[in-house]
Coordinates of N, CA and C in Angstrom, one line a residue:
M6 N 2.0 -10.0 -13.4 CA 2.0 -9.2 -12.3 C 1.2 -7.9 -12.6
M7 N 0.8 -7.3 -11.5 CA 0.0 -6.1 -11.6 C 0.8 -4.9 -11.2
K8 N 0.6 -3.7 -11.8 CA 1.3 -2.5 -11.4 C 0.4 -1.8 -10.4
V9 N 1.0 -0.9 -9.6 CA 0.3 -0.2 -8.6 C -0.8 0.6 -9.3
K10 N -0.5 1.3 -10.4 CA -1.6 2.1 -11.0 C -2.8 1.3 -11.5
E11 N -2.6 0.1 -11.9 CA -3.7 -0.8 -12.2 C -4.6 -1.1 -11.0
L12 N -3.9 -1.3 -9.9 CA -4.7 -1.6 -8.6 C -5.4 -0.4 -8.2
V13 N -4.8 0.8 -8.3 CA -5.5 2.0 -7.9 C -6.8 2.2 -8.7
E14 N -6.8 1.9 -10.0 CA -8.0 2.0 -10.8 C -9.0 0.9 -10.4
K15 N -8.6 -0.3 -10.3 CA -9.5 -1.4 -10.0 C -10.1 -1.3 -8.6
M16 N -9.4 -0.8 -7.7 CA -9.9 -0.7 -6.3 C -10.4 0.7 -5.9
N17 N -10.3 1.6 -6.9 CA -10.7 3.0 -6.7 C -10.1 3.6 -5.5
L18 N -8.8 3.5 -5.4 CA -8.0 4.0 -4.3 C -7.6 5.4 -4.5
T19 N -7.5 6.1 -3.4 CA -7.0 7.5 -3.4 C -5.5 7.5 -3.5
V20 N -4.9 8.3 -4.3 CA -3.4 8.5 -4.3 C -3.1 9.7 -3.5
F21 N -2.5 9.5 -2.4 CA -2.1 10.7 -1.5 C -0.7 11.2 -2.0
G22 N 0.2 10.4 -2.4 CA 1.5 10.8 -2.8 C 2.3 9.7 -3.5
G23 N 3.5 10.0 -3.9 CA 4.3 9.0 -4.5 C 3.9 8.6 -5.9
E24 N 3.3 9.5 -6.7 CA 2.8 9.2 -8.0 C 3.9 8.7 -8.9
S25 N 5.1 9.1 -8.7 CA 6.2 8.7 -9.6 C 6.5 7.2 -9.5
G26 N 6.0 6.6 -8.5 CA 6.2 5.1 -8.3 C 5.0 4.3 -8.7
L27 N 4.0 4.8 -9.3 CA 2.8 4.1 -9.7 C 3.0 3.0 -10.7
D28 N 4.2 3.0 -11.4 CA 4.5 1.9 -12.3 C 5.2 0.7 -11.7
R29 N 5.4 0.8 -10.4 CA 6.0 -0.3 -9.7 C 5.1 -1.6 -9.8
E30 N 5.8 -2.7 -9.9 CA 5.2 -4.0 -10.0 C 4.8 -4.5 -8.6
I31 N 3.6 -5.0 -8.4 CA 3.2 -5.6 -7.1 C 3.5 -7.1 -7.2
K32 N 4.4 -7.6 -6.3 CA 4.8 -9.0 -6.3 C 4.0 -9.8 -5.3
G33 N 3.4 -9.1 -4.3 CA 2.7 -9.7 -3.2 C 2.1 -8.7 -2.3
G34 N 1.6 -9.2 -1.2 CA 1.0 -8.2 -0.2 C 1.5 -8.6 1.2
Y35 N 1.4 -7.6 2.0 CA 1.7 -7.8 3.4 C 0.8 -6.9 4.3
V36 N 0.2 -7.5 5.3 CA -0.7 -6.8 6.2 C -0.2 -6.8 7.6
S37 N 0.0 -5.6 8.1 CA 0.5 -5.5 9.5 C 0.4 -4.0 9.9
D38 N 0.1 -3.8 11.2 CA 0.2 -2.4 11.7 C 1.4 -2.3 12.6
L39 N 2.2 -3.3 12.8 CA 3.4 -3.3 13.6 C 4.6 -3.1 12.7
L40 N 5.2 -1.9 12.9 CA 6.3 -1.5 12.0 C 7.5 -2.5 12.0
S41 N 7.8 -3.0 13.2 CA 8.9 -4.0 13.3 C 8.6 -5.3 12.6
D42 N 7.4 -5.7 12.5 CA 6.9 -6.9 11.8 C 7.1 -6.7 10.3
V43 N 6.8 -5.5 9.8 CA 6.9 -5.2 8.4 C 8.4 -5.2 8.0
M44 N 9.2 -4.6 8.9 CA 10.7 -4.5 8.6 C 11.3 -5.9 8.6
G45 N 10.8 -6.8 9.4 CA 11.4 -8.1 9.5 C 10.8 -9.2 8.6
C46 N 9.6 -9.0 8.1 CA 8.9 -10.1 7.4 C 8.4 -9.7 6.0
S47 N 8.3 -8.5 5.7 CA 7.8 -8.2 4.3 C 8.8 -8.4 3.3
D48 N 8.4 -8.6 2.0 CA 9.4 -8.8 0.9 C 9.3 -7.7 -0.1
E49 N 10.5 -7.5 -0.7 CA 10.6 -6.5 -1.8 C 9.4 -6.7 -2.8
G50 N 8.8 -5.6 -3.1 CA 7.7 -5.7 -4.1 C 6.3 -5.9 -3.5
D51 N 6.3 -6.2 -2.2 CA 5.0 -6.3 -1.5 C 4.2 -5.0 -1.4
L52 N 2.9 -5.0 -1.5 CA 2.1 -3.9 -1.2 C 1.6 -4.0 0.2
W53 N 1.9 -3.0 1.1 CA 1.7 -3.0 2.5 C 0.3 -2.4 2.8
V54 N -0.5 -3.2 3.5 CA -1.8 -2.7 3.9 C -1.8 -2.5 5.4
T55 N -2.1 -1.2 5.8 CA -2.0 -0.8 7.2 C -3.0 0.3 7.6
L56 N -3.2 0.5 8.9 CA -4.0 1.6 9.3 C -3.0 2.8 9.8
Q57 N -1.7 2.5 9.8 CA -0.7 3.5 10.2 C -0.6 4.5 9.1
S58 N -0.5 5.8 9.5 CA -0.5 6.8 8.4 C 0.6 7.9 8.7
H59 N 1.5 7.6 9.6 CA 2.6 8.5 9.9 C 3.8 8.3 9.0
R60 N 4.7 9.3 9.1 CA 5.8 9.3 8.2 C 6.8 8.1 8.3
N61 N 6.8 7.4 9.4 CA 7.7 6.2 9.5 C 7.3 5.1 8.6
V62 N 6.0 5.1 8.2 CA 5.5 4.1 7.2 C 6.2 4.2 5.9
V63 N 6.3 5.4 5.4 CA 7.0 5.7 4.2 C 8.5 5.3 4.3
G64 N 9.1 5.6 5.4 CA 10.5 5.2 5.6 C 10.8 3.7 5.5
I65 N 9.9 3.0 6.2 CA 10.0 1.5 6.2 C 9.7 1.0 4.8
A66 N 8.7 1.5 4.2 CA 8.3 1.0 2.8 C 9.5 1.2 1.8
A67 N 10.1 2.4 1.9 CA 11.3 2.7 1.1 C 12.5 1.8 1.4
L68 N 12.7 1.6 2.7 CA 13.8 0.7 3.1 C 13.7 -0.7 2.6
K69 N 12.5 -1.2 2.7 CA 12.2 -2.6 2.2 C 11.9 -2.7 0.7
D70 N 11.9 -1.5 0.0 CA 11.6 -1.5 -1.4 C 10.3 -2.1 -1.7
L71 N 9.3 -1.7 -1.0 CA 7.9 -2.2 -1.2 C 7.3 -1.6 -2.4
A72 N 6.2 -2.1 -2.9 CA 5.6 -1.5 -4.1 C 4.8 -0.3 -3.7
G73 N 4.3 -0.2 -2.5 CA 3.6 0.9 -2.0 C 2.9 0.6 -0.7
V74 N 2.1 1.5 -0.3 CA 1.3 1.4 1.0 C -0.1 1.8 0.8
I75 N -1.0 1.0 1.3 CA -2.4 1.3 1.3 C -2.8 1.6 2.8
V76 N -3.3 2.8 3.0 CA -3.8 3.2 4.4 C -5.3 3.0 4.3
V77 N -5.8 2.2 5.3 CA -7.2 1.8 5.3 C -8.1 2.6 6.2
K78 N -9.3 2.3 6.2 CA -10.3 2.9 7.1 C -10.5 4.4 7.0
G79 N -10.1 5.0 5.8 CA -10.3 6.4 5.6 C -9.3 7.3 6.3
F80 N -8.3 6.7 6.9 CA -7.3 7.5 7.5 C -6.5 8.3 6.5
T81 N -6.1 9.5 6.8 CA -5.4 10.4 5.9 C -4.1 10.8 6.5
P82 N -3.0 10.5 5.7 CA -1.7 10.9 6.2 C -1.5 12.4 6.3
D83 N -0.6 12.8 7.2 CA -0.4 14.3 7.3 C 0.5 14.8 6.1
A84 N 0.7 16.1 6.1 CA 1.5 16.7 5.0 C 2.9 16.2 4.9
D85 N 3.6 15.9 6.1 CA 5.0 15.5 6.1 C 5.1 14.1 5.5
T86 N 4.1 13.2 5.8 CA 4.1 11.8 5.3 C 3.9 11.9 3.8
I87 N 3.0 12.7 3.3 CA 2.8 12.8 1.9 C 4.1 13.4 1.2
E88 N 4.7 14.3 1.8 CA 6.0 14.9 1.3 C 7.0 13.8 1.2
D89 N 7.1 13.0 2.2 CA 8.1 11.9 2.2 C 7.8 10.9 1.1
S90 N 6.5 10.6 0.9 CA 6.2 9.6 -0.2 C 6.5 10.2 -1.5
N91 N 6.3 11.5 -1.7 CA 6.7 12.1 -3.0 C 8.2 12.1 -3.2
R92 N 9.0 12.4 -2.2 CA 10.4 12.4 -2.3 C 11.0 11.0 -2.6
E93 N 10.4 10.0 -2.0 CA 10.8 8.6 -2.1 C 10.3 7.9 -3.4
G94 N 9.2 8.6 -4.0 CA 8.5 7.9 -5.1 C 7.8 6.7 -4.6
M95 N 7.4 6.7 -3.4 CA 6.7 5.5 -2.8 C 5.2 5.8 -2.8
P96 N 4.4 5.0 -3.6 CA 3.0 5.2 -3.6 C 2.3 5.1 -2.3
L97 N 1.6 6.1 -1.9 CA 0.9 6.2 -0.6 C -0.6 6.3 -1.0
L98 N -1.3 5.2 -0.8 CA -2.7 5.1 -1.2 C -3.6 5.0 -0.1
G99 N -4.9 5.3 -0.4 CA -5.9 5.3 0.7 C -7.1 4.5 0.3
A100 N -7.7 3.8 1.2 CA -9.0 3.1 1.0 C -9.9 3.4 2.2
T101 N -11.2 3.5 2.0 CA -12.1 3.7 3.0 C -12.5 2.4 3.7
A102 N -12.3 1.3 3.1 CA -12.7 0.0 3.6 C -11.8 -0.4 4.7
E103 N -12.3 -1.4 5.5 CA -11.5 -2.0 6.6 C -10.4 -2.9 6.0
T104 N -9.4 -3.2 6.8 CA -8.2 -3.9 6.5 C -8.6 -5.3 5.9
F105 N -9.5 -6.0 6.5 CA -9.9 -7.3 6.0 C -10.4 -7.3 4.6
E106 N -11.3 -6.3 4.3 CA -11.8 -6.2 2.9 C -10.7 -5.9 1.9
V107 N -9.9 -4.9 2.3 CA -8.8 -4.5 1.3 C -7.9 -5.7 1.1
A108 N -7.5 -6.4 2.1 CA -6.5 -7.5 2.0 C -7.1 -8.6 1.1
G109 N -8.4 -8.9 1.4 CA -9.1 -9.9 0.6 C -9.2 -9.6 -0.9
R110 N -9.5 -8.3 -1.2 CA -9.6 -7.9 -2.6 C -8.2 -7.9 -3.2
L111 N -7.2 -7.5 -2.5 CA -5.9 -7.5 -3.0 C -5.4 -8.9 -3.4
H112 N -5.7 -9.8 -2.4 CA -5.3 -11.2 -2.6 C -6.0 -11.8 -3.9
R113 N -7.3 -11.6 -4.0 CA -8.0 -12.1 -5.2 C -7.4 -11.5 -6.5
M114 N -7.1 -10.3 -6.5 CA -6.6 -9.6 -7.7 C -5.3 -10.2 -8.1
L115 N -4.4 -10.3 -7.1 CA -3.0 -10.8 -7.4 C -3.0 -12.3 -7.7
A116 N -4.0 -13.0 -7.2 CA -4.1 -14.4 -7.5 C -4.9 -14.7 -8.8
G117 N -5.4 -13.6 -9.4 CA -6.1 -13.8 -10.7 C -7.6 -14.1 -10.6
D118 N -8.1 -13.9 -9.4 CA -9.5 -14.2 -9.1 C -10.3 -12.9 -9.0
A119 N -10.0 -11.8 -9.7 CA -10.6 -10.5 -9.5 C -12.1 -10.5 -9.8
D120 N -12.6 -11.6 -10.5 CA -14.0 -11.6 -10.9 C -14.9 -12.2 -9.8
L121 N -14.3 -12.6 -8.7 CA -15.1 -13.2 -7.6 C -15.9 -12.1 -7.0
P122 N -17.1 -12.4 -6.5 CA -17.9 -11.3 -5.9 C -17.2 -10.8 -4.6
G123 N -17.6 -9.6 -4.3 CA -17.1 -9.0 -3.0 C -16.1 -7.9 -3.2

């Protein structure tokens, strides 16, 4: 398994908050922008990929005990969201790439195919 901090380095992600949780193990991934979908279908240890950047994202990620959250498309969470991620120890990460690209790279890395082009 890969730790969140390893993924941050390999994908050159921005760490907005939740640095104390960077040692969490990533067990899988989940992609959705619908909060109720994530609440109902994500699994503990998943890394959530979304364009949502408001504070409810951190609350749901903590409730589901996810490995962290990647906010895509260069969106930046506000100060309250970052504060929540720090308090929860929930890694809140950022990527400039589109959801499709981030999800594909995450999948390849978790599947052990990190050397594939793209």
